[in-house]
mmCIF file of C-alpha atoms and ligand atoms in Angstrom:
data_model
loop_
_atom_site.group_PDB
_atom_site.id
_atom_site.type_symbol
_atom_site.label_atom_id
_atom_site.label_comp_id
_atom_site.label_asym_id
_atom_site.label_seq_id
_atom_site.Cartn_x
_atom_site.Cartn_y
_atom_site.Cartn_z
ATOM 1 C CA UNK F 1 21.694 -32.438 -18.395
ATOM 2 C CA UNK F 2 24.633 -34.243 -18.987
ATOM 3 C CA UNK F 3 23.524 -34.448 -22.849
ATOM 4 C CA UNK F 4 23.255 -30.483 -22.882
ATOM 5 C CA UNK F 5 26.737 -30.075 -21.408
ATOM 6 C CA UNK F 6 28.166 -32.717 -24.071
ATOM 7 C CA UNK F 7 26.350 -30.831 -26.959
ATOM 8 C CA UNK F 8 27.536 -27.946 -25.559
ATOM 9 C CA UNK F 9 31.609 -28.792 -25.335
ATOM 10 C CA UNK F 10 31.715 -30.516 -28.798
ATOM 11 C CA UNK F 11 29.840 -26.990 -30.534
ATOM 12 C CA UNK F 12 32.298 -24.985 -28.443
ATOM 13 C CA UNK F 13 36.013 -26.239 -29.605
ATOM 14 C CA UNK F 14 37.575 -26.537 -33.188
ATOM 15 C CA UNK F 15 39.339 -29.903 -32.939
ATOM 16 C CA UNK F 16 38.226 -33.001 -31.597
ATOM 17 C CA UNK F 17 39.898 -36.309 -31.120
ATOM 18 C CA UNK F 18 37.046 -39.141 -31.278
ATOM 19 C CA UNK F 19 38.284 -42.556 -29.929
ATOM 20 C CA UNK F 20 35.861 -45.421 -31.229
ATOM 21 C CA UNK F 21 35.099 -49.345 -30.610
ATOM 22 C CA UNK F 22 32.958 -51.144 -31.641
ATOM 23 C CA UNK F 23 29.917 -50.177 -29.707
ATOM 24 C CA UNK F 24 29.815 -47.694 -32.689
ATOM 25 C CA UNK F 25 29.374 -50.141 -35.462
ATOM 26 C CA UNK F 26 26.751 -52.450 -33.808
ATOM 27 C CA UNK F 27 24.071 -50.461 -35.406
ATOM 28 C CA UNK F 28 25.888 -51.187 -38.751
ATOM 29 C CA UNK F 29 24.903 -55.040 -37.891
ATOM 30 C CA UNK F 30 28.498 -56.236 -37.277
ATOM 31 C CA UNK F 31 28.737 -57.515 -33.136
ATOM 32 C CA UNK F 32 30.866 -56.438 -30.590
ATOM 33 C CA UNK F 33 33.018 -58.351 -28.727
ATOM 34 C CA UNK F 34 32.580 -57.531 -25.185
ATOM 35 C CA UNK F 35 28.623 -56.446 -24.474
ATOM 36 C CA UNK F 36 26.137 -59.372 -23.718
ATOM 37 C CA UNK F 37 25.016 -59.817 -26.918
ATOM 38 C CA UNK F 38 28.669 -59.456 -28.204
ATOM 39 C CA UNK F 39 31.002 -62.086 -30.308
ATOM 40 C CA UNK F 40 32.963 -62.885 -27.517
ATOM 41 C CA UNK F 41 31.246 -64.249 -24.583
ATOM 42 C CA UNK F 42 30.907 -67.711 -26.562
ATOM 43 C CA UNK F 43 34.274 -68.641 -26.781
ATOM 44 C CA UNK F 44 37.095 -67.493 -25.087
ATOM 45 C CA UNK F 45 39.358 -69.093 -26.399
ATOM 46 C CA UNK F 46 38.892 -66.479 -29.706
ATOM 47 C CA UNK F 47 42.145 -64.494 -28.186
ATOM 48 C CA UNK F 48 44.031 -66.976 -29.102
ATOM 49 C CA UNK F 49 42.937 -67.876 -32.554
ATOM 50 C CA UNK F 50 43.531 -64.412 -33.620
ATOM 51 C CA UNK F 51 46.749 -64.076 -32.327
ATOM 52 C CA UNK F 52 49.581 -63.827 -34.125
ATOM 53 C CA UNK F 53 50.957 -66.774 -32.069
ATOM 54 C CA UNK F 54 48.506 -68.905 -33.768
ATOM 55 C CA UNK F 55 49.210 -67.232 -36.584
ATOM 56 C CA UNK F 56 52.372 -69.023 -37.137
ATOM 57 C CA UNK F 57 51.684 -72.289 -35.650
ATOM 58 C CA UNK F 58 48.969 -73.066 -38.067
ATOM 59 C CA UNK F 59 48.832 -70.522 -40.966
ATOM 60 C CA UNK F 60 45.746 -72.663 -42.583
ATOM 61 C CA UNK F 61 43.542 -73.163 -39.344
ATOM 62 C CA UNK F 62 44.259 -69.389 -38.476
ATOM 63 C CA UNK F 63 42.732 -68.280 -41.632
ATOM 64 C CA UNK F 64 39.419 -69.984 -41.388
ATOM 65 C CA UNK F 65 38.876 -68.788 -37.437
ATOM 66 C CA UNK F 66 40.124 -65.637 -38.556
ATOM 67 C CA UNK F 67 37.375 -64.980 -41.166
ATOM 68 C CA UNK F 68 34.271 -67.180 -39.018
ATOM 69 C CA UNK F 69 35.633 -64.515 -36.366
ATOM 70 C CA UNK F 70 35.624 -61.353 -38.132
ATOM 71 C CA UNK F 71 32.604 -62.508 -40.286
ATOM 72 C CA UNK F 72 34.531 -61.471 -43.162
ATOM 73 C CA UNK F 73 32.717 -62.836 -45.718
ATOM 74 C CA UNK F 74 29.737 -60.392 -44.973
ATOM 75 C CA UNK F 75 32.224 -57.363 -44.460
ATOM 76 C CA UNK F 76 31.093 -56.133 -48.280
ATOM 77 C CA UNK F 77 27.431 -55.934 -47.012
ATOM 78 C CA UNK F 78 27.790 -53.800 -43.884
ATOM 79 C CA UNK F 79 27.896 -50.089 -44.606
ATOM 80 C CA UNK F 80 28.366 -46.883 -42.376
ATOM 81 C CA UNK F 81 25.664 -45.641 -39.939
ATOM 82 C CA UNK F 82 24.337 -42.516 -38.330
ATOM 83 C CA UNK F 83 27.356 -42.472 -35.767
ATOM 84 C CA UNK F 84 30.258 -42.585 -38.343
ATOM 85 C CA UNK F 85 28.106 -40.171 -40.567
ATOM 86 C CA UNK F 86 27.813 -37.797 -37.532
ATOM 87 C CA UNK F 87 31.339 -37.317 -37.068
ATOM 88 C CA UNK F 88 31.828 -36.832 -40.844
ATOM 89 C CA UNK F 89 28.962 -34.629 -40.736
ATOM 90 C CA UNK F 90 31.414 -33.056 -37.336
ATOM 91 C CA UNK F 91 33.988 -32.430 -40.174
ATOM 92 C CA UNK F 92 31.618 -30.781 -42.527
ATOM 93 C CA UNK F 93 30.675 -28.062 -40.584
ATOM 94 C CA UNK F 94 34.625 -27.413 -40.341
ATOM 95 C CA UNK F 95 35.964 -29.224 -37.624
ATOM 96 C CA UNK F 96 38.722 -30.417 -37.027
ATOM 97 C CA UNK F 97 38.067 -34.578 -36.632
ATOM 98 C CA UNK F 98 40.556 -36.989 -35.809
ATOM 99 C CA UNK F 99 39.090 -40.672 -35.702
ATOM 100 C CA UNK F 100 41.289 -42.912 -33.318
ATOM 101 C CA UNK F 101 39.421 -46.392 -34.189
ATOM 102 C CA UNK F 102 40.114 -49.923 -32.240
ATOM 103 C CA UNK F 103 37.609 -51.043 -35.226
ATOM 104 C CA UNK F 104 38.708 -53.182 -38.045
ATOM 105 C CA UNK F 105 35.579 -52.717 -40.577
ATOM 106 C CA UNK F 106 36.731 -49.710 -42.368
ATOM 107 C CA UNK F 107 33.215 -48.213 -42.112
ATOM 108 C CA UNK F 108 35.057 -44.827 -40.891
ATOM 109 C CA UNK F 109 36.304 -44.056 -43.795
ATOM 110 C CA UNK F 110 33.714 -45.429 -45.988
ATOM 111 C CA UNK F 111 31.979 -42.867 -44.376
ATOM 112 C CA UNK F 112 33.894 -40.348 -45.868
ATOM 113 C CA UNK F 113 36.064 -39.381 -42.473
ATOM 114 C CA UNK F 114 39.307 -37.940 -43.580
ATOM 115 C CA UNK F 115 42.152 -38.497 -40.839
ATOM 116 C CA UNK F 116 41.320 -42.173 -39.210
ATOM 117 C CA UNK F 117 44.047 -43.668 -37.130
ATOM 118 C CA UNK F 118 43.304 -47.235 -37.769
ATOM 119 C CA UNK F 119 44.798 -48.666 -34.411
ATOM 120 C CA UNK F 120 44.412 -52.049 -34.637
ATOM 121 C CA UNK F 121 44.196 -52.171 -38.318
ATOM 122 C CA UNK F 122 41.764 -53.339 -40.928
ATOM 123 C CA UNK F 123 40.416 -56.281 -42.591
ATOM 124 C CA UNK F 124 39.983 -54.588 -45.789
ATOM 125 C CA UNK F 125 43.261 -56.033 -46.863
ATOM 126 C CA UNK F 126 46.255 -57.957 -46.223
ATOM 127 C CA UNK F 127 50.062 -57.993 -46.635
ATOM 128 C CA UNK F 128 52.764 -60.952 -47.830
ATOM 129 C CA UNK F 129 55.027 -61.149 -44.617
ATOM 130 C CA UNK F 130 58.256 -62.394 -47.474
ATOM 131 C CA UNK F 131 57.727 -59.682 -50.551
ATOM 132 C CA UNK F 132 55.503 -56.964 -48.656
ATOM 133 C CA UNK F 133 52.839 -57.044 -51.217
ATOM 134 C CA UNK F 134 49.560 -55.894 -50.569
ATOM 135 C CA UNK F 135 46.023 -57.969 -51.376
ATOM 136 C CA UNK F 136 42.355 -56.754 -51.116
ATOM 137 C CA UNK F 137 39.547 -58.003 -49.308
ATOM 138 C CA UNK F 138 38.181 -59.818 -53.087
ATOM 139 C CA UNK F 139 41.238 -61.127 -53.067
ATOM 140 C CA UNK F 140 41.166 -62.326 -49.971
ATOM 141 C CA UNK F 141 38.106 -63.910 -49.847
ATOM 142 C CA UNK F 142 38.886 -65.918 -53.204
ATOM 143 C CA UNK F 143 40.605 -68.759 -51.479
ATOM 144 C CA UNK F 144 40.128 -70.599 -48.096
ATOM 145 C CA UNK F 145 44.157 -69.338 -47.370
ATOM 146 C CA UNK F 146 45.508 -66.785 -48.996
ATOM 147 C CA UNK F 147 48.433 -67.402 -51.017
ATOM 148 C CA UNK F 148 50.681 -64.258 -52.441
ATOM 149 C CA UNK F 149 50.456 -64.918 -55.627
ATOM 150 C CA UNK F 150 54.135 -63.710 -56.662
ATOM 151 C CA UNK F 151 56.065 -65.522 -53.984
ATOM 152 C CA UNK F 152 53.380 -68.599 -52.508
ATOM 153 C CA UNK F 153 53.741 -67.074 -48.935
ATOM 154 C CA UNK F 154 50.877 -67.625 -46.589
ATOM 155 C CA UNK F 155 49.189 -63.812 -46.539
ATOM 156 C CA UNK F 156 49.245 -62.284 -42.922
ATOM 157 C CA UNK F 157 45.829 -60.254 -42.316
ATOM 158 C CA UNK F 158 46.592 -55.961 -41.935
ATOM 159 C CA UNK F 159 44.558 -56.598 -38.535
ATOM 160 C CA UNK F 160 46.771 -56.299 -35.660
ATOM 161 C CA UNK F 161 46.594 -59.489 -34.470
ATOM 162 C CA UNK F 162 46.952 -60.401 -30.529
ATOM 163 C CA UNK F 163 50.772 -60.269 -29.908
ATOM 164 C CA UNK F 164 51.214 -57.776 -32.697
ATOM 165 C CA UNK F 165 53.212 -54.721 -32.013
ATOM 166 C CA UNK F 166 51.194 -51.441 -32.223
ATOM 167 C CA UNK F 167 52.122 -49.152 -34.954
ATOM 168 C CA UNK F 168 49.712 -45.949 -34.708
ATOM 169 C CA UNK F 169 50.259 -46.051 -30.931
ATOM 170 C CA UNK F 170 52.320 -42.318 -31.229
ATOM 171 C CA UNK F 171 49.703 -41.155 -34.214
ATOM 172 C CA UNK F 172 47.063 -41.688 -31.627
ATOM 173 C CA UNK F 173 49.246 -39.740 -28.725
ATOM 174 C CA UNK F 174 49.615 -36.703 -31.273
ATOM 175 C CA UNK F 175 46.402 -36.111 -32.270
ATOM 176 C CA UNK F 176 45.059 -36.039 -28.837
ATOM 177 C CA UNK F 177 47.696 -33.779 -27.681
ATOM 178 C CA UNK F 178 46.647 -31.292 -30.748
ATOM 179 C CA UNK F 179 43.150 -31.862 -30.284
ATOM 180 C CA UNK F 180 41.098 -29.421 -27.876
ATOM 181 C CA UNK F 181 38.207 -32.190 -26.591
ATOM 182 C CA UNK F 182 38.352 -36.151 -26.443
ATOM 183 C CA UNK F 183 35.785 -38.206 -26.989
ATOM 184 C CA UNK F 184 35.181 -41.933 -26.649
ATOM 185 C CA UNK F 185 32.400 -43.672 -28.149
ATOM 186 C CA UNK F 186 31.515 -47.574 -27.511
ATOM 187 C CA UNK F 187 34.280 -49.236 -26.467
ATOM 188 C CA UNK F 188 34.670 -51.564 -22.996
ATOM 189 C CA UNK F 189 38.115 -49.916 -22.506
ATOM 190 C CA UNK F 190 39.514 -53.783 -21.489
ATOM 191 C CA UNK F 191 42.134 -53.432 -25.046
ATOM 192 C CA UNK F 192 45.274 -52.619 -23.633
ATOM 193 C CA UNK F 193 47.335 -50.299 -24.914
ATOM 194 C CA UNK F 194 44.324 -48.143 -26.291
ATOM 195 C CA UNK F 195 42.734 -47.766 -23.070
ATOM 196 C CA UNK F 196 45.933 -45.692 -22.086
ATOM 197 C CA UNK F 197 44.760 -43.405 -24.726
ATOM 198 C CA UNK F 198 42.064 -41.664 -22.285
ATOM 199 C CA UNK F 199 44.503 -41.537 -19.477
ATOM 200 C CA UNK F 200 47.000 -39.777 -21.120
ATOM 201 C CA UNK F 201 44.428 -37.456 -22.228
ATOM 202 C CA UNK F 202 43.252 -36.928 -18.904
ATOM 203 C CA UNK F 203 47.238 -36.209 -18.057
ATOM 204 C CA UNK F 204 46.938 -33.496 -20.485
ATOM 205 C CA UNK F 205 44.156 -31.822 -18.853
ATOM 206 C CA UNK F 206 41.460 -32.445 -22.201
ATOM 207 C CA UNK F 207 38.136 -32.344 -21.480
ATOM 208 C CA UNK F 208 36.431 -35.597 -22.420
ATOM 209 C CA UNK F 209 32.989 -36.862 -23.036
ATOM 210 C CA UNK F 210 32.370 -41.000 -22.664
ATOM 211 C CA UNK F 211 29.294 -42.397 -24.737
ATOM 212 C CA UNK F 212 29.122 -46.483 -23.924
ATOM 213 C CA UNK F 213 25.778 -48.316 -23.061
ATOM 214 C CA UNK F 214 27.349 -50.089 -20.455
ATOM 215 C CA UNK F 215 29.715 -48.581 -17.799
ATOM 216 C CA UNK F 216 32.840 -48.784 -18.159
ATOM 217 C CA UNK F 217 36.364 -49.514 -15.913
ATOM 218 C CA UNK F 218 37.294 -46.000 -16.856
ATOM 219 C CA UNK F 219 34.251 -43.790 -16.455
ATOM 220 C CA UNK F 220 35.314 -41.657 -13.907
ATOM 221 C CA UNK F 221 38.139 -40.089 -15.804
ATOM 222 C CA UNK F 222 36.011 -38.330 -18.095
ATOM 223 C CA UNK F 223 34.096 -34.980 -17.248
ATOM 224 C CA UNK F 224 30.852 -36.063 -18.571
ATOM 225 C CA UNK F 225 29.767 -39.859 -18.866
ATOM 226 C CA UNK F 226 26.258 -40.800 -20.581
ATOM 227 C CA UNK F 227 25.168 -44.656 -20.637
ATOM 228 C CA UNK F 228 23.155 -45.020 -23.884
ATOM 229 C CA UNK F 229 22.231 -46.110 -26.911
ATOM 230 C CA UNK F 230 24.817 -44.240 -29.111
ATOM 231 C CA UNK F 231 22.516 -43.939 -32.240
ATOM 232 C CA UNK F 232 19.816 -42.399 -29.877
ATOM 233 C CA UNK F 233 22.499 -40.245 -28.279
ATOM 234 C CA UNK F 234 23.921 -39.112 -31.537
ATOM 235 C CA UNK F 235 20.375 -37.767 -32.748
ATOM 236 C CA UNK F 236 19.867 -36.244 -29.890
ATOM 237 C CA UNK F 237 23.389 -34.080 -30.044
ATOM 238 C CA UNK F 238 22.417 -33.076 -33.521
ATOM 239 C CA UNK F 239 19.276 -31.909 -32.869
HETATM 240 P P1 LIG A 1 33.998 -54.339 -26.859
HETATM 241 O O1 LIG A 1 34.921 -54.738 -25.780
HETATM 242 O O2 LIG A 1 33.138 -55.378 -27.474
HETATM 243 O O3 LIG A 1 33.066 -53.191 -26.243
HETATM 244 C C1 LIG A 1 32.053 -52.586 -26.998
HETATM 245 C C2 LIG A 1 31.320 -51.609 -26.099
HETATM 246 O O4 LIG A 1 30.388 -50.932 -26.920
HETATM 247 C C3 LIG A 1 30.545 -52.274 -24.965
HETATM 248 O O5 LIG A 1 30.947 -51.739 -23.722
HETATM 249 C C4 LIG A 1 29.075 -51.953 -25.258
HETATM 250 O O6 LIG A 1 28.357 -51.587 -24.115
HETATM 251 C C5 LIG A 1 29.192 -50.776 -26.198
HETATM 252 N N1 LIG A 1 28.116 -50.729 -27.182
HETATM 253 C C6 LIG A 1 27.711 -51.700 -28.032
HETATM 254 N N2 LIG A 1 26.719 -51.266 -28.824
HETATM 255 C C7 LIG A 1 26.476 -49.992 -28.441
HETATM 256 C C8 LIG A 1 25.553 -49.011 -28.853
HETATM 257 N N3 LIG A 1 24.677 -49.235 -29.843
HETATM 258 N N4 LIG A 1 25.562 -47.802 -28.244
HETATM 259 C C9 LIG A 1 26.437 -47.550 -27.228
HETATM 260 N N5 LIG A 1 27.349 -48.436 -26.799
HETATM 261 C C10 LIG A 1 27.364 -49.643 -27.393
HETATM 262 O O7 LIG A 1 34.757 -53.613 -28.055
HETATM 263 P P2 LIG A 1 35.990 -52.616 -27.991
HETATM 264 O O8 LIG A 1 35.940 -51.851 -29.251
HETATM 265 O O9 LIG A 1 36.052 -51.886 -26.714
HETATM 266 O O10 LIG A 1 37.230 -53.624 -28.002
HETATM 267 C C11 LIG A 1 38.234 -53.514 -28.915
HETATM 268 C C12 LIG A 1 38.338 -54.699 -29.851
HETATM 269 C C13 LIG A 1 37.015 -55.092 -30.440
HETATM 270 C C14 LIG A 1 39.172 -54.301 -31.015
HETATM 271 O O11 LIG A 1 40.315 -55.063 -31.041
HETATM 272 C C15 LIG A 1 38.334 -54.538 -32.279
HETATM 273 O O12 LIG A 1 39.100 -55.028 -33.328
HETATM 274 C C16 LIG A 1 37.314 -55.514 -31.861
HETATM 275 N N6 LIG A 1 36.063 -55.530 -32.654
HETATM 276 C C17 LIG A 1 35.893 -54.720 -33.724
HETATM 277 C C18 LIG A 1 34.710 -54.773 -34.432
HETATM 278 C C19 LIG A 1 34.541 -53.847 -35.618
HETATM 279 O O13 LIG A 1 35.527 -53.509 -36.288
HETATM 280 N N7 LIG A 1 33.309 -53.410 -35.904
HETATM 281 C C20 LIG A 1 33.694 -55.658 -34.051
HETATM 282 C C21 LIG A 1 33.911 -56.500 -32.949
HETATM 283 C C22 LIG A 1 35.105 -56.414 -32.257
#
């Protein structure tokens, strides 16, 4: 039932805000943080090695947690799946799709999405915090720490780190506010400040759909809630 009604409010508007985690790239291979089978439950203490804190303190130590982390090394091997190809698909058929993603892999837009609000950033890249350069991923993975090789500067990953100030915060608030239906796909909604993103949607009155296998701290502000596998789910919404 509550599948019908979903199917039925996503075929019925024009525009559609999507806000992702990274319950939608597990099928992709790369682990979530928060589920039980997820990155984080082994080590705490993982908040604070990718802060940007620790960032500072210990530039060299940072960028080895960072990438054992991230699993950056295997980033190149992990492509899009049938969720982010769904919403492209979403797009296709001449929606409107804004992609609000907490996720870092860049699998969105490898999937061919065209407006992704990268919240918390990417680790497809990163930027010299002296001259501004940029650096790619091959780049980046050519030395232990990356060096900017104009200036010698320590590189700072494009991921927001933890004590980071968020950039796309007011991108995010727009395209909800010009987008007729919200819908969240696997994410815990713990992050702060993206889980204010569904509230504020909820202050606008948008209908929203919620598609996480595990409940979450914010399921009752959305109209319809479905706890499942988001692959299965997905088929089943395009059938
Ligand atoms: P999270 O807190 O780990 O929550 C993920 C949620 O997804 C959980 O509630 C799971 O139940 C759910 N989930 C996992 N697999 C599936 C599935 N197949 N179908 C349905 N639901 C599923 O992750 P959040 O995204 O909420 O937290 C935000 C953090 C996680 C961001 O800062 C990210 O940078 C960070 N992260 C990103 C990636 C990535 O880019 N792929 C991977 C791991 C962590």
């Amino acid at each position: 039932m509550q599948l019908k009604t979903a199917a039925k409010m996503i075929a019925d508007v024009s525009s559609v805000a999507v806000l992702t985690g990274a319950g939608v790239s597990t099928a992709s291979g790369i682990p979530d943080f928060r589920s039980t089978t997820g990155l984080w439950t082994a080590d705490e203490a993982r908040e604070y090695y990718i802060s940007n804190y620790y960032f500072h303190k210990d530039p060299v130590d940072f960028w080895g947690k960072y990438k054992d982390i991230f699993r950056v090394k295997l980033l190149k091997d992990y492509g899009p799946n049938h969720v982010h190809r769904y919403l492209k698909d979403l797009e296709m058929h001449g929606k409107q799709i804004t992609v609000i993603t907490q996720n870092v892999d860049g699998l969105h837009t490898l999937a061919g999405s065209e407006h992704v609000i990268e919240y918390h950033g990417t680790l497809n890249s990163a930027t010299c915090p002296n001259c501004g350069r940029s650096f790619d991923l091959p780049y980046l993975l050519e030395t232990e720490t990356p060096i900017c090789e104009k200036c010698g500067h320590v590189l700072k990953p494009d991921v927001v780190l933890f004590g980071d100030p968020i950039t796309e915060h007011d991108s995010a608030e727009k395209a909800i506010q010009q987008s007729e239906l919200v819908l969240v796909l696997g994410t815990s909604l713990l992050v702060s400040p993206f889980n204010i993103l569904p509230e504020y949607a909820n202050s606008l009155g948008k209908p929203s759909i919620l598609i996480n296998r595990e409940p979450t701290v914010m399921d009752e502000l959305f109209d319809v809630v479905i706890h499942d596998d988001l692959s299965k789910v997905v088929q089943q919404l395009q059938k």
